[in-house]
Amino acid sequence: MSATDGRLRIGILVLDGCMLSSIASATDCLRVAQTLAHIRAPNSPLRMETVLFGARGQQRIHTSTGIEVGGLLPEPPEDIDLLLIPGIMHNSAHDLAMRVQAMQPEMELMRKLHLRGVGIAGTCSGGYLLAESGLLDGHRATCSWWLAASFRERYPAIRLEAEAMVIEDN
């Protein structure tokens, strides 16, 4: 959260084939938190919001359910505090690995934002994309139990703690 203006702005890197719940859950939770904060302190300068964008300049994507999400920003705003990588629908660990390997523009954008000091979080299988980018090397991470063996084999430089629901490691 920006200490100077009481704002938390989460950027969601939307991907074709991502899970709609990864986008909607984060957006809805932050909107509810903002509403409750305003009810409790109507004059508070606190502002919480999400913004959606892709890494390829696209204006819309299709989620794993086929629902189209439009209105994407052409690039991430300069003032995001956190980048969220949504879950990616897949048929197997191998399928997921092949999908994330093809996401070079997304990984390039993640690395660029990381260098700017933006925190990055992955939800569900979005952690695979974060791992593939190399940004998790030398850090602790978690993933779904059924992907753990594949994750360990594919990303040996990451200390996997699959039994944990959430990991925070810089």
Short mmCIF file of N, CA and C in Angstrom, two decimals:
data_model
loop_
_atom_site.label_atom_id
_atom_site.label_comp_id
_atom_site.label_asym_id
_atom_site.label_seq_id
_atom_site.Cartn_x
_atom_site.Cartn_y
_atom_site.Cartn_z
N MET A 1 0.84 -1.18 0.00
CA MET A 1 0.00 0.00 0.00
C MET A 1 0.88 1.23 0.00
N SER A 2 0.52 2.19 -0.78
CA SER A 2 1.25 3.43 -0.84
C SER A 2 1.02 4.22 0.44
N ALA A 3 2.08 4.44 1.20
CA ALA A 3 1.96 5.14 2.48
C ALA A 3 1.61 6.61 2.29
N THR A 4 1.95 7.16 1.15
CA THR A 4 1.73 8.59 0.95
C THR A 4 0.29 8.95 0.65
N ASP A 5 -0.45 8.06 0.00
CA ASP A 5 -1.81 8.43 -0.35
C ASP A 5 -2.88 7.45 0.10
N GLY A 6 -2.53 6.45 0.91
CA GLY A 6 -3.53 5.51 1.43
C GLY A 6 -4.20 4.70 0.34
N ARG A 7 -3.45 4.30 -0.66
CA ARG A 7 -4.00 3.58 -1.79
C ARG A 7 -3.34 2.21 -1.93
N LEU A 8 -4.14 1.21 -2.25
CA LEU A 8 -3.64 -0.11 -2.60
C LEU A 8 -4.19 -0.43 -3.98
N ARG A 9 -3.30 -0.57 -4.94
CA ARG A 9 -3.71 -0.84 -6.32
C ARG A 9 -3.07 -2.14 -6.77
N ILE A 10 -3.92 -3.13 -6.98
CA ILE A 10 -3.45 -4.44 -7.43
C ILE A 10 -3.66 -4.55 -8.93
N GLY A 11 -2.61 -4.86 -9.63
CA GLY A 11 -2.68 -5.11 -11.07
C GLY A 11 -2.82 -6.60 -11.30
N ILE A 12 -3.79 -6.99 -12.09
CA ILE A 12 -3.98 -8.41 -12.40
C ILE A 12 -3.55 -8.63 -13.85
N LEU A 13 -2.56 -9.48 -14.03
CA LEU A 13 -2.06 -9.82 -15.36
C LEU A 13 -2.97 -10.90 -15.93
N VAL A 14 -3.93 -10.50 -16.74
CA VAL A 14 -4.89 -11.46 -17.26
C VAL A 14 -4.29 -12.18 -18.47
N LEU A 15 -4.63 -13.46 -18.58
CA LEU A 15 -4.06 -14.34 -19.60
C LEU A 15 -5.18 -15.08 -20.30
N ASP A 16 -5.06 -15.29 -21.59
CA ASP A 16 -6.03 -16.17 -22.24
C ASP A 16 -5.98 -17.53 -21.55
N GLY A 17 -7.15 -18.05 -21.21
CA GLY A 17 -7.23 -19.34 -20.56
C GLY A 17 -7.07 -19.30 -19.05
N CYS A 18 -6.99 -18.10 -18.49
CA CYS A 18 -6.86 -18.04 -17.03
C CYS A 18 -8.21 -18.33 -16.37
N MET A 19 -8.16 -18.66 -15.10
CA MET A 19 -9.37 -18.97 -14.36
C MET A 19 -10.10 -17.68 -13.98
N LEU A 20 -11.36 -17.61 -14.35
CA LEU A 20 -12.17 -16.44 -14.05
C LEU A 20 -12.19 -16.17 -12.55
N SER A 21 -12.22 -17.23 -11.74
CA SER A 21 -12.27 -17.04 -10.29
C SER A 21 -11.04 -16.32 -9.76
N SER A 22 -9.89 -16.49 -10.39
CA SER A 22 -8.67 -15.80 -9.97
C SER A 22 -8.79 -14.29 -10.15
N ILE A 23 -9.50 -13.90 -11.19
CA ILE A 23 -9.71 -12.47 -11.45
C ILE A 23 -10.82 -11.95 -10.55
N ALA A 24 -11.96 -12.64 -10.58
CA ALA A 24 -13.15 -12.16 -9.87
C ALA A 24 -12.96 -12.17 -8.35
N SER A 25 -12.32 -13.19 -7.82
CA SER A 25 -12.14 -13.26 -6.36
C SER A 25 -11.32 -12.08 -5.85
N ALA A 26 -10.21 -11.82 -6.50
CA ALA A 26 -9.36 -10.72 -6.06
C ALA A 26 -10.08 -9.38 -6.20
N THR A 27 -10.75 -9.19 -7.33
CA THR A 27 -11.45 -7.94 -7.58
C THR A 27 -12.60 -7.75 -6.58
N ASP A 28 -13.39 -8.80 -6.38
CA ASP A 28 -14.52 -8.71 -5.46
C ASP A 28 -14.08 -8.49 -4.02
N CYS A 29 -13.06 -9.22 -3.58
CA CYS A 29 -12.58 -9.06 -2.20
C CYS A 29 -12.10 -7.64 -1.92
N LEU A 30 -11.35 -7.09 -2.86
CA LEU A 30 -10.85 -5.73 -2.66
C LEU A 30 -11.99 -4.72 -2.69
N ARG A 31 -12.98 -4.93 -3.55
CA ARG A 31 -14.13 -4.03 -3.62
C ARG A 31 -14.94 -4.08 -2.32
N VAL A 32 -15.15 -5.26 -1.78
CA VAL A 32 -15.86 -5.40 -0.50
C VAL A 32 -15.07 -4.71 0.62
N ALA A 33 -13.77 -4.93 0.64
CA ALA A 33 -12.93 -4.28 1.65
C ALA A 33 -13.02 -2.76 1.54
N GLN A 34 -13.00 -2.24 0.32
CA GLN A 34 -13.12 -0.79 0.11
C GLN A 34 -14.47 -0.29 0.60
N THR A 35 -15.53 -1.00 0.29
CA THR A 35 -16.88 -0.60 0.72
C THR A 35 -16.98 -0.58 2.24
N LEU A 36 -16.49 -1.64 2.89
CA LEU A 36 -16.53 -1.70 4.36
C LEU A 36 -15.69 -0.61 4.99
N ALA A 37 -14.53 -0.34 4.41
CA ALA A 37 -13.68 0.73 4.94
C ALA A 37 -14.39 2.08 4.83
N HIS A 38 -15.09 2.29 3.73
CA HIS A 38 -15.81 3.56 3.55
C HIS A 38 -16.98 3.67 4.53
N ILE A 39 -17.65 2.56 4.79
CA ILE A 39 -18.76 2.57 5.76
C ILE A 39 -18.23 2.91 7.15
N ARG A 40 -17.11 2.32 7.53
CA ARG A 40 -16.55 2.54 8.87
C ARG A 40 -15.91 3.91 9.03
N ALA A 41 -15.35 4.43 7.96
CA ALA A 41 -14.67 5.74 8.03
C ALA A 41 -14.92 6.48 6.72
N PRO A 42 -16.10 7.12 6.60
CA PRO A 42 -16.47 7.75 5.33
C PRO A 42 -15.49 8.81 4.83
N ASN A 43 -14.75 9.42 5.70
CA ASN A 43 -13.82 10.48 5.28
C ASN A 43 -12.39 9.98 5.08
N SER A 44 -12.21 8.69 5.20
CA SER A 44 -10.87 8.12 5.05
C SER A 44 -10.39 8.26 3.61
N PRO A 45 -9.11 8.58 3.42
CA PRO A 45 -8.57 8.64 2.06
C PRO A 45 -8.22 7.26 1.49
N LEU A 46 -8.45 6.21 2.28
CA LEU A 46 -8.12 4.86 1.85
C LEU A 46 -8.84 4.51 0.55
N ARG A 47 -8.07 4.01 -0.42
CA ARG A 47 -8.63 3.58 -1.70
C ARG A 47 -7.99 2.26 -2.08
N MET A 48 -8.81 1.28 -2.35
CA MET A 48 -8.32 -0.03 -2.79
C MET A 48 -8.98 -0.36 -4.11
N GLU A 49 -8.17 -0.80 -5.09
CA GLU A 49 -8.73 -1.09 -6.39
C GLU A 49 -7.87 -2.10 -7.14
N THR A 50 -8.49 -2.69 -8.14
CA THR A 50 -7.76 -3.58 -9.04
C THR A 50 -7.82 -3.01 -10.45
N VAL A 51 -6.80 -3.30 -11.21
CA VAL A 51 -6.77 -2.95 -12.63
C VAL A 51 -6.36 -4.20 -13.41
N LEU A 52 -6.94 -4.37 -14.57
CA LEU A 52 -6.68 -5.54 -15.40
C LEU A 52 -5.92 -5.14 -16.65
N PHE A 53 -4.91 -5.92 -16.98
CA PHE A 53 -4.13 -5.67 -18.19
C PHE A 53 -3.47 -6.96 -18.63
N GLY A 54 -3.07 -6.99 -19.89
CA GLY A 54 -2.34 -8.12 -20.43
C GLY A 54 -0.91 -7.69 -20.72
N ALA A 55 -0.11 -8.64 -21.15
CA ALA A 55 1.29 -8.34 -21.48
C ALA A 55 1.48 -8.15 -22.98
N ARG A 56 0.40 -8.35 -23.73
CA ARG A 56 0.52 -8.32 -25.19
C ARG A 56 -0.28 -7.17 -25.81
N GLY A 57 -0.69 -6.21 -24.97
CA GLY A 57 -1.44 -5.07 -25.47
C GLY A 57 -2.88 -5.37 -25.85
N GLN A 58 -3.34 -6.57 -25.54
CA GLN A 58 -4.70 -6.95 -25.91
C GLN A 58 -5.74 -6.19 -25.07
N GLN A 59 -6.91 -6.01 -25.67
CA GLN A 59 -7.99 -5.31 -24.98
C GLN A 59 -8.95 -6.27 -24.32
N ARG A 60 -8.87 -7.57 -24.67
CA ARG A 60 -9.77 -8.57 -24.08
C ARG A 60 -9.10 -9.93 -24.10
N ILE A 61 -9.56 -10.78 -23.21
CA ILE A 61 -9.09 -12.17 -23.18
C ILE A 61 -10.31 -13.07 -22.98
N HIS A 62 -10.12 -14.35 -23.22
CA HIS A 62 -11.14 -15.35 -22.93
C HIS A 62 -10.64 -16.19 -21.77
N THR A 63 -11.44 -16.29 -20.74
CA THR A 63 -11.06 -17.10 -19.58
C THR A 63 -11.23 -18.58 -19.91
N SER A 64 -10.85 -19.42 -18.98
CA SER A 64 -10.95 -20.87 -19.20
C SER A 64 -12.39 -21.32 -19.39
N THR A 65 -13.35 -20.53 -18.94
CA THR A 65 -14.77 -20.88 -19.11
C THR A 65 -15.32 -20.39 -20.44
N GLY A 66 -14.51 -19.63 -21.19
CA GLY A 66 -14.95 -19.06 -22.45
C GLY A 66 -15.54 -17.66 -22.29
N ILE A 67 -15.71 -17.21 -21.05
CA ILE A 67 -16.23 -15.87 -20.82
C ILE A 67 -15.17 -14.85 -21.22
N GLU A 68 -15.61 -13.87 -21.99
CA GLU A 68 -14.70 -12.83 -22.45
C GLU A 68 -14.62 -11.72 -21.41
N VAL A 69 -13.40 -11.32 -21.09
CA VAL A 69 -13.17 -10.18 -20.21
C VAL A 69 -12.56 -9.08 -21.05
N GLY A 70 -13.23 -7.94 -21.09
CA GLY A 70 -12.76 -6.82 -21.90
C GLY A 70 -12.39 -5.63 -21.04
N GLY A 71 -12.08 -4.54 -21.71
CA GLY A 71 -11.74 -3.32 -21.00
C GLY A 71 -10.37 -3.34 -20.36
N LEU A 72 -9.48 -4.18 -20.89
CA LEU A 72 -8.14 -4.27 -20.33
C LEU A 72 -7.33 -3.03 -20.67
N LEU A 73 -6.49 -2.62 -19.74
CA LEU A 73 -5.56 -1.54 -20.03
C LEU A 73 -4.49 -2.08 -20.98
N PRO A 74 -3.97 -1.25 -21.88
CA PRO A 74 -2.98 -1.74 -22.84
C PRO A 74 -1.65 -2.10 -22.20
N GLU A 75 -1.38 -1.57 -21.01
CA GLU A 75 -0.15 -1.88 -20.28
C GLU A 75 -0.40 -1.59 -18.80
N PRO A 76 0.46 -2.11 -17.94
CA PRO A 76 0.24 -1.87 -16.51
C PRO A 76 0.47 -0.41 -16.14
N PRO A 77 -0.36 0.14 -15.27
CA PRO A 77 -0.12 1.50 -14.80
C PRO A 77 1.19 1.57 -14.02
N GLU A 78 1.78 2.72 -13.98
CA GLU A 78 3.04 2.92 -13.26
C GLU A 78 2.89 2.76 -11.75
N ASP A 79 1.67 2.93 -11.24
CA ASP A 79 1.48 3.01 -9.79
C ASP A 79 0.85 1.78 -9.15
N ILE A 80 1.04 0.59 -9.75
CA ILE A 80 0.50 -0.59 -9.07
C ILE A 80 1.42 -0.98 -7.92
N ASP A 81 0.81 -1.48 -6.86
CA ASP A 81 1.54 -1.89 -5.67
C ASP A 81 1.86 -3.38 -5.67
N LEU A 82 1.01 -4.16 -6.34
CA LEU A 82 1.16 -5.60 -6.35
C LEU A 82 0.68 -6.13 -7.68
N LEU A 83 1.41 -7.09 -8.23
CA LEU A 83 1.00 -7.78 -9.46
C LEU A 83 0.49 -9.16 -9.07
N LEU A 84 -0.70 -9.49 -9.52
CA LEU A 84 -1.29 -10.79 -9.24
C LEU A 84 -1.33 -11.61 -10.53
N ILE A 85 -0.79 -12.83 -10.45
CA ILE A 85 -0.79 -13.75 -11.58
C ILE A 85 -1.91 -14.76 -11.34
N PRO A 86 -2.93 -14.80 -12.19
CA PRO A 86 -4.07 -15.70 -11.96
C PRO A 86 -3.74 -17.15 -12.27
N GLY A 87 -4.60 -18.03 -11.79
CA GLY A 87 -4.48 -19.44 -12.11
C GLY A 87 -4.72 -19.68 -13.60
N ILE A 88 -4.08 -20.71 -14.13
CA ILE A 88 -4.16 -21.04 -15.55
C ILE A 88 -4.78 -22.44 -15.67
N MET A 89 -5.86 -22.55 -16.41
CA MET A 89 -6.50 -23.85 -16.60
C MET A 89 -5.56 -24.75 -17.40
N HIS A 90 -5.52 -26.03 -17.03
CA HIS A 90 -4.64 -26.98 -17.71
C HIS A 90 -5.20 -28.38 -17.55
N ASN A 91 -4.71 -29.29 -18.37
CA ASN A 91 -5.16 -30.68 -18.34
C ASN A 91 -4.22 -31.59 -17.57
N SER A 92 -2.98 -31.15 -17.40
CA SER A 92 -1.98 -31.95 -16.70
C SER A 92 -0.82 -31.04 -16.33
N ALA A 93 0.08 -31.55 -15.52
CA ALA A 93 1.26 -30.77 -15.17
C ALA A 93 2.10 -30.48 -16.42
N HIS A 94 2.18 -31.44 -17.32
CA HIS A 94 2.92 -31.24 -18.57
C HIS A 94 2.25 -30.14 -19.41
N ASP A 95 0.94 -30.18 -19.52
CA ASP A 95 0.20 -29.16 -20.27
C ASP A 95 0.45 -27.78 -19.67
N LEU A 96 0.41 -27.68 -18.36
CA LEU A 96 0.66 -26.41 -17.69
C LEU A 96 2.07 -25.91 -17.99
N ALA A 97 3.05 -26.80 -17.92
CA ALA A 97 4.44 -26.42 -18.20
C ALA A 97 4.59 -25.90 -19.63
N MET A 98 3.93 -26.55 -20.58
CA MET A 98 4.00 -26.11 -21.97
C MET A 98 3.32 -24.74 -22.14
N ARG A 99 2.22 -24.54 -21.46
CA ARG A 99 1.52 -23.26 -21.55
C ARG A 99 2.39 -22.12 -21.02
N VAL A 100 2.99 -22.31 -19.85
CA VAL A 100 3.77 -21.21 -19.27
C VAL A 100 5.05 -20.95 -20.06
N GLN A 101 5.62 -21.98 -20.67
CA GLN A 101 6.81 -21.77 -21.51
C GLN A 101 6.52 -20.83 -22.67
N ALA A 102 5.29 -20.85 -23.15
CA ALA A 102 4.90 -20.01 -24.29
C ALA A 102 4.55 -18.58 -23.87
N MET A 103 4.63 -18.27 -22.60
CA MET A 103 4.23 -16.95 -22.10
C MET A 103 5.44 -16.03 -21.88
N GLN A 104 6.27 -15.92 -22.90
CA GLN A 104 7.46 -15.08 -22.79
C GLN A 104 7.13 -13.60 -22.56
N PRO A 105 6.15 -13.00 -23.26
CA PRO A 105 5.84 -11.59 -22.99
C PRO A 105 5.38 -11.36 -21.54
N GLU A 106 4.63 -12.32 -21.00
CA GLU A 106 4.16 -12.21 -19.62
C GLU A 106 5.33 -12.27 -18.64
N MET A 107 6.26 -13.20 -18.90
CA MET A 107 7.43 -13.31 -18.01
C MET A 107 8.31 -12.08 -18.10
N GLU A 108 8.46 -11.54 -19.30
CA GLU A 108 9.25 -10.31 -19.47
C GLU A 108 8.62 -9.15 -18.68
N LEU A 109 7.31 -9.04 -18.75
CA LEU A 109 6.62 -7.98 -18.01
C LEU A 109 6.76 -8.19 -16.50
N MET A 110 6.65 -9.42 -16.04
CA MET A 110 6.81 -9.71 -14.62
C MET A 110 8.20 -9.30 -14.14
N ARG A 111 9.22 -9.64 -14.90
CA ARG A 111 10.60 -9.29 -14.52
C ARG A 111 10.78 -7.77 -14.48
N LYS A 112 10.21 -7.08 -15.46
CA LYS A 112 10.30 -5.63 -15.52
C LYS A 112 9.63 -5.00 -14.28
N LEU A 113 8.45 -5.48 -13.92
CA LEU A 113 7.75 -4.94 -12.75
C LEU A 113 8.50 -5.27 -11.47
N HIS A 114 9.08 -6.45 -11.41
CA HIS A 114 9.88 -6.84 -10.25
C HIS A 114 11.05 -5.88 -10.06
N LEU A 115 11.72 -5.55 -11.15
CA LEU A 115 12.85 -4.61 -11.09
C LEU A 115 12.42 -3.22 -10.64
N ARG A 116 11.16 -2.88 -10.91
CA ARG A 116 10.61 -1.60 -10.44
C ARG A 116 10.22 -1.64 -8.97
N GLY A 117 10.29 -2.83 -8.34
CA GLY A 117 9.96 -2.94 -6.93
C GLY A 117 8.52 -3.35 -6.66
N VAL A 118 7.79 -3.74 -7.70
CA VAL A 118 6.41 -4.18 -7.52
C VAL A 118 6.41 -5.59 -6.95
N GLY A 119 5.65 -5.81 -5.89
CA GLY A 119 5.49 -7.16 -5.34
C GLY A 119 4.70 -8.01 -6.31
N ILE A 120 4.98 -9.31 -6.34
CA ILE A 120 4.30 -10.22 -7.26
C ILE A 120 3.79 -11.42 -6.49
N ALA A 121 2.54 -11.79 -6.78
CA ALA A 121 1.93 -12.96 -6.15
C ALA A 121 1.27 -13.81 -7.23
N GLY A 122 1.33 -15.10 -7.06
CA GLY A 122 0.66 -16.02 -7.98
C GLY A 122 -0.43 -16.76 -7.23
N THR A 123 -1.57 -16.94 -7.87
CA THR A 123 -2.63 -17.73 -7.27
C THR A 123 -2.76 -19.04 -8.02
N CYS A 124 -3.01 -20.09 -7.28
CA CYS A 124 -3.26 -21.40 -7.88
C CYS A 124 -2.11 -21.75 -8.83
N SER A 125 -2.43 -22.20 -10.03
CA SER A 125 -1.39 -22.61 -10.98
C SER A 125 -0.64 -21.43 -11.59
N GLY A 126 -1.03 -20.20 -11.27
CA GLY A 126 -0.29 -19.02 -11.69
C GLY A 126 1.12 -19.02 -11.11
N GLY A 127 1.30 -19.76 -10.00
CA GLY A 127 2.62 -19.91 -9.42
C GLY A 127 3.61 -20.56 -10.37
N TYR A 128 3.11 -21.39 -11.28
CA TYR A 128 3.98 -22.01 -12.28
C TYR A 128 4.60 -20.95 -13.19
N LEU A 129 3.80 -19.97 -13.59
CA LEU A 129 4.31 -18.90 -14.44
C LEU A 129 5.34 -18.08 -13.68
N LEU A 130 5.06 -17.83 -12.43
CA LEU A 130 6.01 -17.09 -11.59
C LEU A 130 7.32 -17.89 -11.47
N ALA A 131 7.21 -19.19 -11.27
CA ALA A 131 8.41 -20.04 -11.19
C ALA A 131 9.16 -20.06 -12.52
N GLU A 132 8.43 -20.18 -13.61
CA GLU A 132 9.06 -20.24 -14.94
C GLU A 132 9.84 -18.97 -15.25
N SER A 133 9.40 -17.84 -14.70
CA SER A 133 10.07 -16.56 -14.95
C SER A 133 11.44 -16.49 -14.29
N GLY A 134 11.71 -17.38 -13.33
CA GLY A 134 12.98 -17.36 -12.61
C GLY A 134 12.95 -16.48 -11.37
N LEU A 135 11.88 -15.74 -11.17
CA LEU A 135 11.81 -14.82 -10.03
C LEU A 135 11.70 -15.54 -8.68
N LEU A 136 11.31 -16.81 -8.69
CA LEU A 136 11.21 -17.56 -7.44
C LEU A 136 12.48 -18.33 -7.10
N ASP A 137 13.45 -18.35 -7.99
CA ASP A 137 14.68 -19.10 -7.73
C ASP A 137 15.30 -18.65 -6.41
N GLY A 138 15.63 -19.62 -5.55
CA GLY A 138 16.23 -19.32 -4.26
C GLY A 138 15.23 -18.93 -3.19
N HIS A 139 13.95 -18.94 -3.53
CA HIS A 139 12.90 -18.55 -2.57
C HIS A 139 12.01 -19.74 -2.25
N ARG A 140 11.18 -19.55 -1.24
CA ARG A 140 10.17 -20.53 -0.86
C ARG A 140 8.91 -20.25 -1.66
N ALA A 141 8.16 -21.32 -1.96
CA ALA A 141 6.91 -21.18 -2.70
C ALA A 141 5.99 -22.34 -2.35
N THR A 142 4.76 -22.24 -2.77
CA THR A 142 3.81 -23.33 -2.60
C THR A 142 3.06 -23.55 -3.91
N CYS A 143 2.41 -24.69 -4.01
CA CYS A 143 1.55 -24.99 -5.15
C CYS A 143 0.57 -26.06 -4.70
N SER A 144 -0.36 -26.38 -5.55
CA SER A 144 -1.33 -27.42 -5.25
C SER A 144 -0.60 -28.75 -5.04
N TRP A 145 -1.09 -29.55 -4.12
CA TRP A 145 -0.44 -30.82 -3.77
C TRP A 145 -0.26 -31.71 -4.99
N TRP A 146 -1.22 -31.71 -5.91
CA TRP A 146 -1.12 -32.63 -7.03
C TRP A 146 -0.11 -32.17 -8.09
N LEU A 147 0.34 -30.92 -8.01
CA LEU A 147 1.38 -30.43 -8.91
C LEU A 147 2.77 -30.45 -8.27
N ALA A 148 2.84 -30.81 -7.00
CA ALA A 148 4.08 -30.70 -6.23
C ALA A 148 5.25 -31.48 -6.85
N ALA A 149 5.04 -32.72 -7.22
CA ALA A 149 6.14 -33.52 -7.78
C ALA A 149 6.67 -32.90 -9.06
N SER A 150 5.77 -32.49 -9.93
CA SER A 150 6.18 -31.85 -11.19
C SER A 150 6.89 -30.54 -10.92
N PHE A 151 6.37 -29.75 -9.99
CA PHE A 151 6.96 -28.46 -9.65
C PHE A 151 8.39 -28.66 -9.14
N ARG A 152 8.58 -29.60 -8.23
CA ARG A 152 9.92 -29.86 -7.68
C ARG A 152 10.90 -30.28 -8.77
N GLU A 153 10.44 -31.13 -9.66
CA GLU A 153 11.32 -31.61 -10.73
C GLU A 153 11.67 -30.49 -11.71
N ARG A 154 10.69 -29.69 -12.03
CA ARG A 154 10.89 -28.63 -13.04
C ARG A 154 11.64 -27.42 -12.49
N TYR A 155 11.45 -27.12 -11.19
CA TYR A 155 12.04 -25.91 -10.59
C TYR A 155 12.84 -26.26 -9.33
N PRO A 156 13.96 -26.94 -9.48
CA PRO A 156 14.74 -27.38 -8.31
C PRO A 156 15.36 -26.23 -7.52
N ALA A 157 15.47 -25.05 -8.10
CA ALA A 157 16.07 -23.91 -7.39
C ALA A 157 15.07 -23.22 -6.45
N ILE A 158 13.84 -23.74 -6.40
CA ILE A 158 12.80 -23.17 -5.54
C ILE A 158 12.53 -24.14 -4.40
N ARG A 159 12.45 -23.61 -3.18
CA ARG A 159 12.15 -24.44 -2.00
C ARG A 159 10.63 -24.56 -1.87
N LEU A 160 10.10 -25.66 -2.38
CA LEU A 160 8.65 -25.88 -2.39
C LEU A 160 8.16 -26.34 -1.03
N GLU A 161 7.09 -25.70 -0.55
CA GLU A 161 6.39 -26.09 0.67
C GLU A 161 4.93 -26.30 0.30
N ALA A 162 4.66 -27.42 -0.36
CA ALA A 162 3.33 -27.68 -0.93
C ALA A 162 2.23 -27.80 0.12
N GLU A 163 2.61 -28.10 1.35
CA GLU A 163 1.59 -28.23 2.41
C GLU A 163 1.08 -26.88 2.89
N ALA A 164 1.75 -25.81 2.55
CA ALA A 164 1.35 -24.46 2.97
C ALA A 164 0.33 -23.88 1.99
N MET A 165 -0.64 -23.14 2.52
CA MET A 165 -1.63 -22.47 1.67
C MET A 165 -1.07 -21.18 1.06
N VAL A 166 -0.28 -20.45 1.85
CA VAL A 166 0.28 -19.17 1.43
C VAL A 166 1.74 -19.11 1.88
N ILE A 167 2.59 -18.62 1.02
CA ILE A 167 4.01 -18.40 1.36
C ILE A 167 4.33 -16.95 1.03
N GLU A 168 5.02 -16.30 1.93
CA GLU A 168 5.53 -14.96 1.63
C GLU A 168 7.04 -15.02 1.81
N ASP A 169 7.76 -14.73 0.74
CA ASP A 169 9.21 -14.77 0.77
C ASP A 169 9.77 -13.72 -0.19
N ASN A 170 9.70 -12.48 0.25
CA ASN A 170 10.18 -11.35 -0.56
C ASN A 170 9.56 -11.35 -1.95
#
